[in-house]
PDB file of C-alpha atoms in Angstrom:
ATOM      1  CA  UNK A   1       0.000   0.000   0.000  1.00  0.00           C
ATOM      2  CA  UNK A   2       1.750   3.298  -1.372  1.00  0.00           C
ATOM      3  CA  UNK A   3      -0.446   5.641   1.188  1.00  0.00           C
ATOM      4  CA  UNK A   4      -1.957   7.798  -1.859  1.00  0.00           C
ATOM      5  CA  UNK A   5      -5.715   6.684  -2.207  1.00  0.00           C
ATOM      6  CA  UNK A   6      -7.707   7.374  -5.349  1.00  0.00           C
ATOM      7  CA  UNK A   7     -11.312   7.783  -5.667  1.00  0.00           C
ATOM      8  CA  UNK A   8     -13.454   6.301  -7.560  1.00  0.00           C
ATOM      9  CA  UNK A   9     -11.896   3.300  -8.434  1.00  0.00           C
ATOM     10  CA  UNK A  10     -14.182   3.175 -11.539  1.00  0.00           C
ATOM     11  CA  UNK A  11     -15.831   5.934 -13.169  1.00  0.00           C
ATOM     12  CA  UNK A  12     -18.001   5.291 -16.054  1.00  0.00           C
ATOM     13  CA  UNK A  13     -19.668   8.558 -18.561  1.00  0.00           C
ATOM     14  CA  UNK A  14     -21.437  10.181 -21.386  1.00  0.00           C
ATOM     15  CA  UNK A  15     -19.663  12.495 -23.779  1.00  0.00           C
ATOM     16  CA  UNK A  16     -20.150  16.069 -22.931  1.00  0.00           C
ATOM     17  CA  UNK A  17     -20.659  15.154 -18.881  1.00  0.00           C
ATOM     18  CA  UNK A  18     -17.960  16.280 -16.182  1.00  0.00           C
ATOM     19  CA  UNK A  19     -16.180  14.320 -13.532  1.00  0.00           C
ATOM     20  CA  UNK A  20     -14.514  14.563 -10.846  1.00  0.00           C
ATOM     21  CA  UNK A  21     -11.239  12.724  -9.659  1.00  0.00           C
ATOM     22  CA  UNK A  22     -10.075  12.563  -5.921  1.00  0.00           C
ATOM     23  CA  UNK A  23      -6.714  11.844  -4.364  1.00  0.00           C
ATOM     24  CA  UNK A  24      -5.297  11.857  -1.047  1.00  0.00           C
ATOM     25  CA  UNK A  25      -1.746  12.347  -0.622  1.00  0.00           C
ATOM     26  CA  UNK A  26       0.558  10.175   1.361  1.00  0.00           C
ATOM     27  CA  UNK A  27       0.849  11.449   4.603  1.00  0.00           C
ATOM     28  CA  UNK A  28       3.362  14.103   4.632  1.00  0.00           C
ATOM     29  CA  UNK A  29       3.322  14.572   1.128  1.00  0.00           C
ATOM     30  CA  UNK A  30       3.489  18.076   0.162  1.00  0.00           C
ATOM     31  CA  UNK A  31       3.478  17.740  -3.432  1.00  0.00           C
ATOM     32  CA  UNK A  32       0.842  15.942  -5.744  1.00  0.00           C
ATOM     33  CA  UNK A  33       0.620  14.814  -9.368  1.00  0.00           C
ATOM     34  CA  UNK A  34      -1.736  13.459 -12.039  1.00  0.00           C
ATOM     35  CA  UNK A  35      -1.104  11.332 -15.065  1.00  0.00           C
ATOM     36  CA  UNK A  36      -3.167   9.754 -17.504  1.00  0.00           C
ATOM     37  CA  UNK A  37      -2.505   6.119 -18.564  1.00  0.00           C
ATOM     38  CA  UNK A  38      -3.743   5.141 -22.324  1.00  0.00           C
ATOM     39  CA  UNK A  39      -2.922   2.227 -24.311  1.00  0.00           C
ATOM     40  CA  UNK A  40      -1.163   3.924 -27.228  1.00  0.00           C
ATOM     41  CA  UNK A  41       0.265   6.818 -25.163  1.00  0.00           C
ATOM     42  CA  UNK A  42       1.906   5.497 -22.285  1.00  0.00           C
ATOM     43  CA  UNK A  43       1.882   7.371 -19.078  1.00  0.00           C
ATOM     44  CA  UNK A  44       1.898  11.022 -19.479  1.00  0.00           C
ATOM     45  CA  UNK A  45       2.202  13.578 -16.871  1.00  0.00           C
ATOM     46  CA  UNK A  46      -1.076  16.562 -16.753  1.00  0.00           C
ATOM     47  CA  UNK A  47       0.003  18.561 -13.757  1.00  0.00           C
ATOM     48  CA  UNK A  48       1.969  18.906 -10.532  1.00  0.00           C
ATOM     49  CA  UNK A  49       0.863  20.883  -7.400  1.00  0.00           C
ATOM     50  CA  UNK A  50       2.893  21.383  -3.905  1.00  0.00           C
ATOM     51  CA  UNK A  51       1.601  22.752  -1.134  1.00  0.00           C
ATOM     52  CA  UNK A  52      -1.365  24.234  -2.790  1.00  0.00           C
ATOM     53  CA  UNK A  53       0.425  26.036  -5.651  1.00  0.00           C
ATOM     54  CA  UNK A  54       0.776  24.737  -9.483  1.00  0.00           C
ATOM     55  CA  UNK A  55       4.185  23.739  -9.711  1.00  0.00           C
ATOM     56  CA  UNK A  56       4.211  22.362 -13.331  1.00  0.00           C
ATOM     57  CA  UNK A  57       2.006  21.664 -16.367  1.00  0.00           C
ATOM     58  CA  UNK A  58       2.325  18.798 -18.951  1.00  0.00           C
ATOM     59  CA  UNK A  59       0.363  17.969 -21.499  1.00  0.00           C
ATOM     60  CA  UNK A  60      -2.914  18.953 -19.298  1.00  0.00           C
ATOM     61  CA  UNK A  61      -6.024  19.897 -22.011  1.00  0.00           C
ATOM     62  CA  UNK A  62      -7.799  23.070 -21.198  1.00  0.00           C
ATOM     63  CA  UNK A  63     -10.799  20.693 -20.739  1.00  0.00           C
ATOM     64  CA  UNK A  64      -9.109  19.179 -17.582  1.00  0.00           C
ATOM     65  CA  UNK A  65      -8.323  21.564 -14.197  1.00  0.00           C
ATOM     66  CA  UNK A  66      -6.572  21.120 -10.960  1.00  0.00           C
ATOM     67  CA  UNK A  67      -6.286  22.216  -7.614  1.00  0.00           C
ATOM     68  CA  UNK A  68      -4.675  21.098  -4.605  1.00  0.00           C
ATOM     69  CA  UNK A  69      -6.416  21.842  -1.280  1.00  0.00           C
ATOM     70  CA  UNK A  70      -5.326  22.738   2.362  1.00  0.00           C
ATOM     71  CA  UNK A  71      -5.084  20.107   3.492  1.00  0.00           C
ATOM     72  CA  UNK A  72      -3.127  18.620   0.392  1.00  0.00           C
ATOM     73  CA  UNK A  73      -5.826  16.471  -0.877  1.00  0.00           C
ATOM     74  CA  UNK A  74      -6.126  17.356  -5.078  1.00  0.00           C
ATOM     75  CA  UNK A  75      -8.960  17.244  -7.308  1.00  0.00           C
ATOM     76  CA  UNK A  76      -8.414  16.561 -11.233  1.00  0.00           C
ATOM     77  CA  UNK A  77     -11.670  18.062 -12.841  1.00  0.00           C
ATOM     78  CA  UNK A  78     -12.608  16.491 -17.108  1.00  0.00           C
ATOM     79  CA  UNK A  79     -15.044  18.630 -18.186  1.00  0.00           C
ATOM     80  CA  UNK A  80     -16.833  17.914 -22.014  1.00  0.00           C
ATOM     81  CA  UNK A  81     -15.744  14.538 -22.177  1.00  0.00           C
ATOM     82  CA  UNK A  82     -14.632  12.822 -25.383  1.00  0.00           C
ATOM     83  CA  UNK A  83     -14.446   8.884 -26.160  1.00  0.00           C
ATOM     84  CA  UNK A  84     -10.576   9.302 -26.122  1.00  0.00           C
ATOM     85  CA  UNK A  85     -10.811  10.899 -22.521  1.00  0.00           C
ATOM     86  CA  UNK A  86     -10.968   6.801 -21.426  1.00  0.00           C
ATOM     87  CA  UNK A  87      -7.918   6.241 -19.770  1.00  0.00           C
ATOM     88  CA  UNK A  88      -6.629   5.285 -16.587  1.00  0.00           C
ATOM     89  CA  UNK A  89      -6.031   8.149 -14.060  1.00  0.00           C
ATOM     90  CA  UNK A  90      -3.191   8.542 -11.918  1.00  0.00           C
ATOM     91  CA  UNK A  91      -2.320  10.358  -8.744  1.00  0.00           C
ATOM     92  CA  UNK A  92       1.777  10.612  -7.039  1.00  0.00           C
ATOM     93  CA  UNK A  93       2.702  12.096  -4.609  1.00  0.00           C
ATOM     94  CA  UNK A  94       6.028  13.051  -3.313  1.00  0.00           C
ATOM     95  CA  UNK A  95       7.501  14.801   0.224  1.00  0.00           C
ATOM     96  CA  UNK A  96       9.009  17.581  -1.777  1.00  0.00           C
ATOM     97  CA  UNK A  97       8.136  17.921  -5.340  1.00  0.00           C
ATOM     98  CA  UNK A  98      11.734  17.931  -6.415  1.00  0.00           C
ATOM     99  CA  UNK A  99      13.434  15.546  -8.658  1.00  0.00           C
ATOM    100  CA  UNK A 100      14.989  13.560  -5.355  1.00  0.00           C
ATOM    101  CA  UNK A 101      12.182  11.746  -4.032  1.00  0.00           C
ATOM    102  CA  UNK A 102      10.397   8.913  -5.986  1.00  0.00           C
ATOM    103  CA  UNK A 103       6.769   9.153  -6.568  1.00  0.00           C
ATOM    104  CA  UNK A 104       4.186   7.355  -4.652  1.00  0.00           C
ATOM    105  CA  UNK A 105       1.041   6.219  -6.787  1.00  0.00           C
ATOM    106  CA  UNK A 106      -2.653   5.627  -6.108  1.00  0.00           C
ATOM    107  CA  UNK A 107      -4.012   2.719  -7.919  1.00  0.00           C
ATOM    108  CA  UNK A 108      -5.828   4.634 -10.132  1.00  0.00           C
ATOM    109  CA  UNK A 109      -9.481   5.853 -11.288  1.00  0.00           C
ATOM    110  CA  UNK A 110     -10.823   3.833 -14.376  1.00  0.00           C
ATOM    111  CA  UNK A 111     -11.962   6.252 -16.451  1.00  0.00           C
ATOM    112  CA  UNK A 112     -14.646   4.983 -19.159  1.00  0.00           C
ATOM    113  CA  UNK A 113     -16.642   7.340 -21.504  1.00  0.00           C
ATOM    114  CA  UNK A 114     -19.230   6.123 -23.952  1.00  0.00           C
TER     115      UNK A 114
ATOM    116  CA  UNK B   1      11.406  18.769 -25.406  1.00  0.00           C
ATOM    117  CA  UNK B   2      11.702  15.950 -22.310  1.00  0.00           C
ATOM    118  CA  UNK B   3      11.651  12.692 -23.628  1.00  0.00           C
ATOM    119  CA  UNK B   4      12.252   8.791 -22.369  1.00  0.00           C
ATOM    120  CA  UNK B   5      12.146   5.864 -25.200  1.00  0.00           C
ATOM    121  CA  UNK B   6      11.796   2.488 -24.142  1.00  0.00           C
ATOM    122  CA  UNK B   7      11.057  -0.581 -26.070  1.00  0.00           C
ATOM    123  CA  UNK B   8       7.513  -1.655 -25.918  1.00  0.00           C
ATOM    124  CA  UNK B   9       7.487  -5.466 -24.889  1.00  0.00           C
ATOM    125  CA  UNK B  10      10.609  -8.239 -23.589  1.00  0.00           C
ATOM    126  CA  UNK B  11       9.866 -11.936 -23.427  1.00  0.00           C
ATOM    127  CA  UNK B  12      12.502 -14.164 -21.472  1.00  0.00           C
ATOM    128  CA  UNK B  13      12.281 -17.376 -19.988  1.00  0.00           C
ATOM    129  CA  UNK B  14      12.189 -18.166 -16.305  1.00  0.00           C
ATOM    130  CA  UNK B  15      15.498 -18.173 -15.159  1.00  0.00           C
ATOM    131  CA  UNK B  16      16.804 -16.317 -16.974  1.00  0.00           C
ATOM    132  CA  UNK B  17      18.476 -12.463 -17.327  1.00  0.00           C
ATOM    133  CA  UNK B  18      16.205  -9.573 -18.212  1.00  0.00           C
ATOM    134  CA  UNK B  19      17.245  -6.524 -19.529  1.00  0.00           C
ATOM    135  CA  UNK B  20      15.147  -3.425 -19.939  1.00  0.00           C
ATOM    136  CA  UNK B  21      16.478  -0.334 -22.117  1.00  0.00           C
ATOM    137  CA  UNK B  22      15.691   3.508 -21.687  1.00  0.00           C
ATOM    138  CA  UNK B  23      17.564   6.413 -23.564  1.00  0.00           C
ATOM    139  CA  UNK B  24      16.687   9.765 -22.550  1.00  0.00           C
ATOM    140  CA  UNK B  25      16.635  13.468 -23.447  1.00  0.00           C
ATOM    141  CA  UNK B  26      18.811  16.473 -22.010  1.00  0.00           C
ATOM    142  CA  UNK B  27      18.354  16.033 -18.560  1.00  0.00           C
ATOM    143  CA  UNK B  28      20.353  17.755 -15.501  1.00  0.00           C
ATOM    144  CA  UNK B  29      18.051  15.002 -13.547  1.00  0.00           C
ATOM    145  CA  UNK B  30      19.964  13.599 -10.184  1.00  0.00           C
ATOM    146  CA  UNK B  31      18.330  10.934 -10.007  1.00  0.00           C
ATOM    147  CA  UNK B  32      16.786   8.414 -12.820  1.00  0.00           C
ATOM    148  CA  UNK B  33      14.247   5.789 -11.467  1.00  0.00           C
ATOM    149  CA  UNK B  34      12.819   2.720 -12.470  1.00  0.00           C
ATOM    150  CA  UNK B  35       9.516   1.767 -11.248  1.00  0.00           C
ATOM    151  CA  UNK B  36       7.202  -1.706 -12.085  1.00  0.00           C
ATOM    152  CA  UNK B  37       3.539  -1.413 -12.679  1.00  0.00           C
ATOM    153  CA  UNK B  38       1.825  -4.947 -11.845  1.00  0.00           C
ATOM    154  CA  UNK B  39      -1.897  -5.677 -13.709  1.00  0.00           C
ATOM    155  CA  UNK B  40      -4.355  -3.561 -11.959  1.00  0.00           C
ATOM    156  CA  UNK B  41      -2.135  -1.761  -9.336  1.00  0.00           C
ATOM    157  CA  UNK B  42      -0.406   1.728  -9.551  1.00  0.00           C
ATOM    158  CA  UNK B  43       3.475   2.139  -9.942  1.00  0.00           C
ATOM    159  CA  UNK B  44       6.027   1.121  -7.411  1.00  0.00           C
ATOM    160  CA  UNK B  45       9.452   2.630  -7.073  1.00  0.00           C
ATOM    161  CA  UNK B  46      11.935  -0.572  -8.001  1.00  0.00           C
ATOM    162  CA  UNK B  47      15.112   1.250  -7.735  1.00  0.00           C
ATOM    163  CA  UNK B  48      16.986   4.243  -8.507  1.00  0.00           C
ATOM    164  CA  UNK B  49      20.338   5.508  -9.383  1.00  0.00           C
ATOM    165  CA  UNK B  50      22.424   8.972  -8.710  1.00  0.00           C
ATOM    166  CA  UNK B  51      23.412  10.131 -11.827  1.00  0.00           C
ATOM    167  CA  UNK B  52      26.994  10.742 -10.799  1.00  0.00           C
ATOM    168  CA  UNK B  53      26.633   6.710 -10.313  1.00  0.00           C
ATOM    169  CA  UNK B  54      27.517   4.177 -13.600  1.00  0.00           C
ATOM    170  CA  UNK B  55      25.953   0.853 -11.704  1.00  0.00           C
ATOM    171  CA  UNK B  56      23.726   0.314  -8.934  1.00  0.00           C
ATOM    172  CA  UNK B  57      23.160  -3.554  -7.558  1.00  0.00           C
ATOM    173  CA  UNK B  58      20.455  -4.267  -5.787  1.00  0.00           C
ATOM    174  CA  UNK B  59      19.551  -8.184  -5.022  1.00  0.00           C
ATOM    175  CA  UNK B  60      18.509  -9.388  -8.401  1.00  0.00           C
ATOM    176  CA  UNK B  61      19.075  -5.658  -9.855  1.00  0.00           C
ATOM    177  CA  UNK B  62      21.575  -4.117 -11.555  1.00  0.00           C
ATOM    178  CA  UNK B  63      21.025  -0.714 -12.918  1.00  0.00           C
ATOM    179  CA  UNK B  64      23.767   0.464 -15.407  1.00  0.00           C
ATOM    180  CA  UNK B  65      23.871   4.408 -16.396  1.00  0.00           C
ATOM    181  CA  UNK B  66      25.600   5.742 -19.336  1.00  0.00           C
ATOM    182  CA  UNK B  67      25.253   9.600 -18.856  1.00  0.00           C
ATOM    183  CA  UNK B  68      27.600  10.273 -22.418  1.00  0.00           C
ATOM    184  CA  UNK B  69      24.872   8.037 -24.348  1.00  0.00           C
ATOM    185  CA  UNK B  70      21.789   9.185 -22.353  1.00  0.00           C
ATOM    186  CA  UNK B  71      21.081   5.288 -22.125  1.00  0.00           C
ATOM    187  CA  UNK B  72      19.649   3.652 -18.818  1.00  0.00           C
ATOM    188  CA  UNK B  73      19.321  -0.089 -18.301  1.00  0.00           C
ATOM    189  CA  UNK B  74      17.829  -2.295 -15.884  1.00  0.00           C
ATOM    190  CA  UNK B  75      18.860  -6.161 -15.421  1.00  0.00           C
ATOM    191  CA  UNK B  76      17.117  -8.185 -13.647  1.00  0.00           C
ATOM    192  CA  UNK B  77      18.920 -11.889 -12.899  1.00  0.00           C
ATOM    193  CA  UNK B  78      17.384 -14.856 -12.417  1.00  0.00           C
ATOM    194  CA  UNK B  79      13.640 -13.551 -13.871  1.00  0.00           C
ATOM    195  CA  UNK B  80      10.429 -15.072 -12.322  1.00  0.00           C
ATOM    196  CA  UNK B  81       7.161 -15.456 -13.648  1.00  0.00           C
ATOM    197  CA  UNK B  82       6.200 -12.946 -10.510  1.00  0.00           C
ATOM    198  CA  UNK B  83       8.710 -10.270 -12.248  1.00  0.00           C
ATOM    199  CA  UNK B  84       6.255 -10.088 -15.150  1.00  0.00           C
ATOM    200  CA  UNK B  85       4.807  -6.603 -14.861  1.00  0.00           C
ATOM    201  CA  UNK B  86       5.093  -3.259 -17.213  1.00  0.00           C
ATOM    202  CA  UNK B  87       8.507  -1.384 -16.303  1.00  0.00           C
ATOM    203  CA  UNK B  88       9.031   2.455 -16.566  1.00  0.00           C
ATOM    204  CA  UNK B  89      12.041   4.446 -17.066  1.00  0.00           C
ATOM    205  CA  UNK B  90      11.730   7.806 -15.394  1.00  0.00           C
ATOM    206  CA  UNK B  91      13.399  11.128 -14.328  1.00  0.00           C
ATOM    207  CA  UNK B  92      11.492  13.965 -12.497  1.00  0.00           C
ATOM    208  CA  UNK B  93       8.254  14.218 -13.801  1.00  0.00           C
ATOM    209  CA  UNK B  94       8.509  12.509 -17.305  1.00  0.00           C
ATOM    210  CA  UNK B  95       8.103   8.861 -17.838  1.00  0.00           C
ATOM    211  CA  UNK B  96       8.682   6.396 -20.453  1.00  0.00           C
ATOM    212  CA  UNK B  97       6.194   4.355 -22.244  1.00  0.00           C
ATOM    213  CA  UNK B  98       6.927   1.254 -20.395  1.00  0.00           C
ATOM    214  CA  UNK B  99       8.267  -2.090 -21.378  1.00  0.00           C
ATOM    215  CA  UNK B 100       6.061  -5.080 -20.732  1.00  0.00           C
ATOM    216  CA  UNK B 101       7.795  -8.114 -19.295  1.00  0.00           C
ATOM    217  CA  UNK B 102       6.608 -11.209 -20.054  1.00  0.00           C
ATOM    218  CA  UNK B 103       8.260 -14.547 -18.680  1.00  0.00           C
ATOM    219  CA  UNK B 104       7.547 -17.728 -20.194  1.00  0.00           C
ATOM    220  CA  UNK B 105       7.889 -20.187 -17.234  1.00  0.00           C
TER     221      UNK B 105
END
């Protein structure tokens, strides 16, 4: 058990709906991350936050938003949904947010549109 | 930009050696990590090297670094059917696209 916890474990969608992705942080974590998992893509990275602040931006589309809360848990928002949205959903965290701690995963939010 | 290249799929027999290949991008990284991703479950950290380091054992690991080529390997000795899993290459936030292991017992 990493000690990042992702909910749902499944989410299942229309085109054109929104969602909602939770994670919890390990505790003590100060930074947080999100990737998206697809078949043909491999893992890419969206967005990092630490401490409440954006730290970095990947390939995050201006359909998708962010934030990281108080008390460190993150929410990754997918607004107008598209078929290709479907993808596995992935939350890290790390103590610092710099490049000298490993990330700790969630298992991940299933994410299906139809 | 960023970018870590990894062959998509490895078959090996039980028993034996595995190796996993990553090149990389420009990178002033310190450290480049390998992590596993078993069916279902998130990714794990497997193990890690400095990049002022050229090897790294650890057990059944060995994790060779060749900072002039940008290349990165991963051997694993002695490969079980429980070592088949997806591996990533990684350094900060960037990640390869994972090699799938697959060991024929």
């Amino acid at each position: 058990d990493s000690g990042v916890t992702q909910t749902p474990k499944h989410l299942i969608t229309a085109t054109g709906q929104r969602v909602t992705l939770r994670c919890s942080p390990r505790s003590g974590d100060l930074s947080v991350y999100w990737y998206q998992q697809s078949l043909d893509q491999g893992l890419q990275f969206l967005i990092q936050y630490y401490n409440g602040e954006e730290r970095a931006k990947g390939n995050i589309l201006e359909r998708f938003s962010a934030q990281q809360f108080p008390d460190l848990h993150s929410e990754l928002n997918l607004s107008s949904l598209e078929l290709g949205d479907s993808a596995l959903y992935f939350c890290a965290s790390s103590p610092t947010g710099g490049d000298n701690s490993p990330l700790h995963f969630g298992n991940g939010t299933r994410l299906t549109v139809t | 930009g960023e970018d870590v290249e990894q062959s998509l799929f490895l078959s090996v027999r039980e028993g034996d050696s595995s190796v996993i290949n990553c090149t990389y991008t420009d990178s002033s990284s310190t450290y480049l990590y390998w992590y596993k991703q078993e069916p279902g479950a998130g990714l794990q950290l497997l193990t890690y090297i400095f990049s002022n380091m050229d090897m790294k054992q650890d057990q059944r690991l060995t994790v060779l670094l060749n900072k002039k080529d940008k290349h990165l390997s991963l051997r694993i000795a002695d490969t079980q059917t429980g070592d088949s899993a997806i591996y990533f290459c990684a350094y900060e936030v960037t990640f390869g696209i994972g090699t799938k292991l697959q060991v024929i017992p």
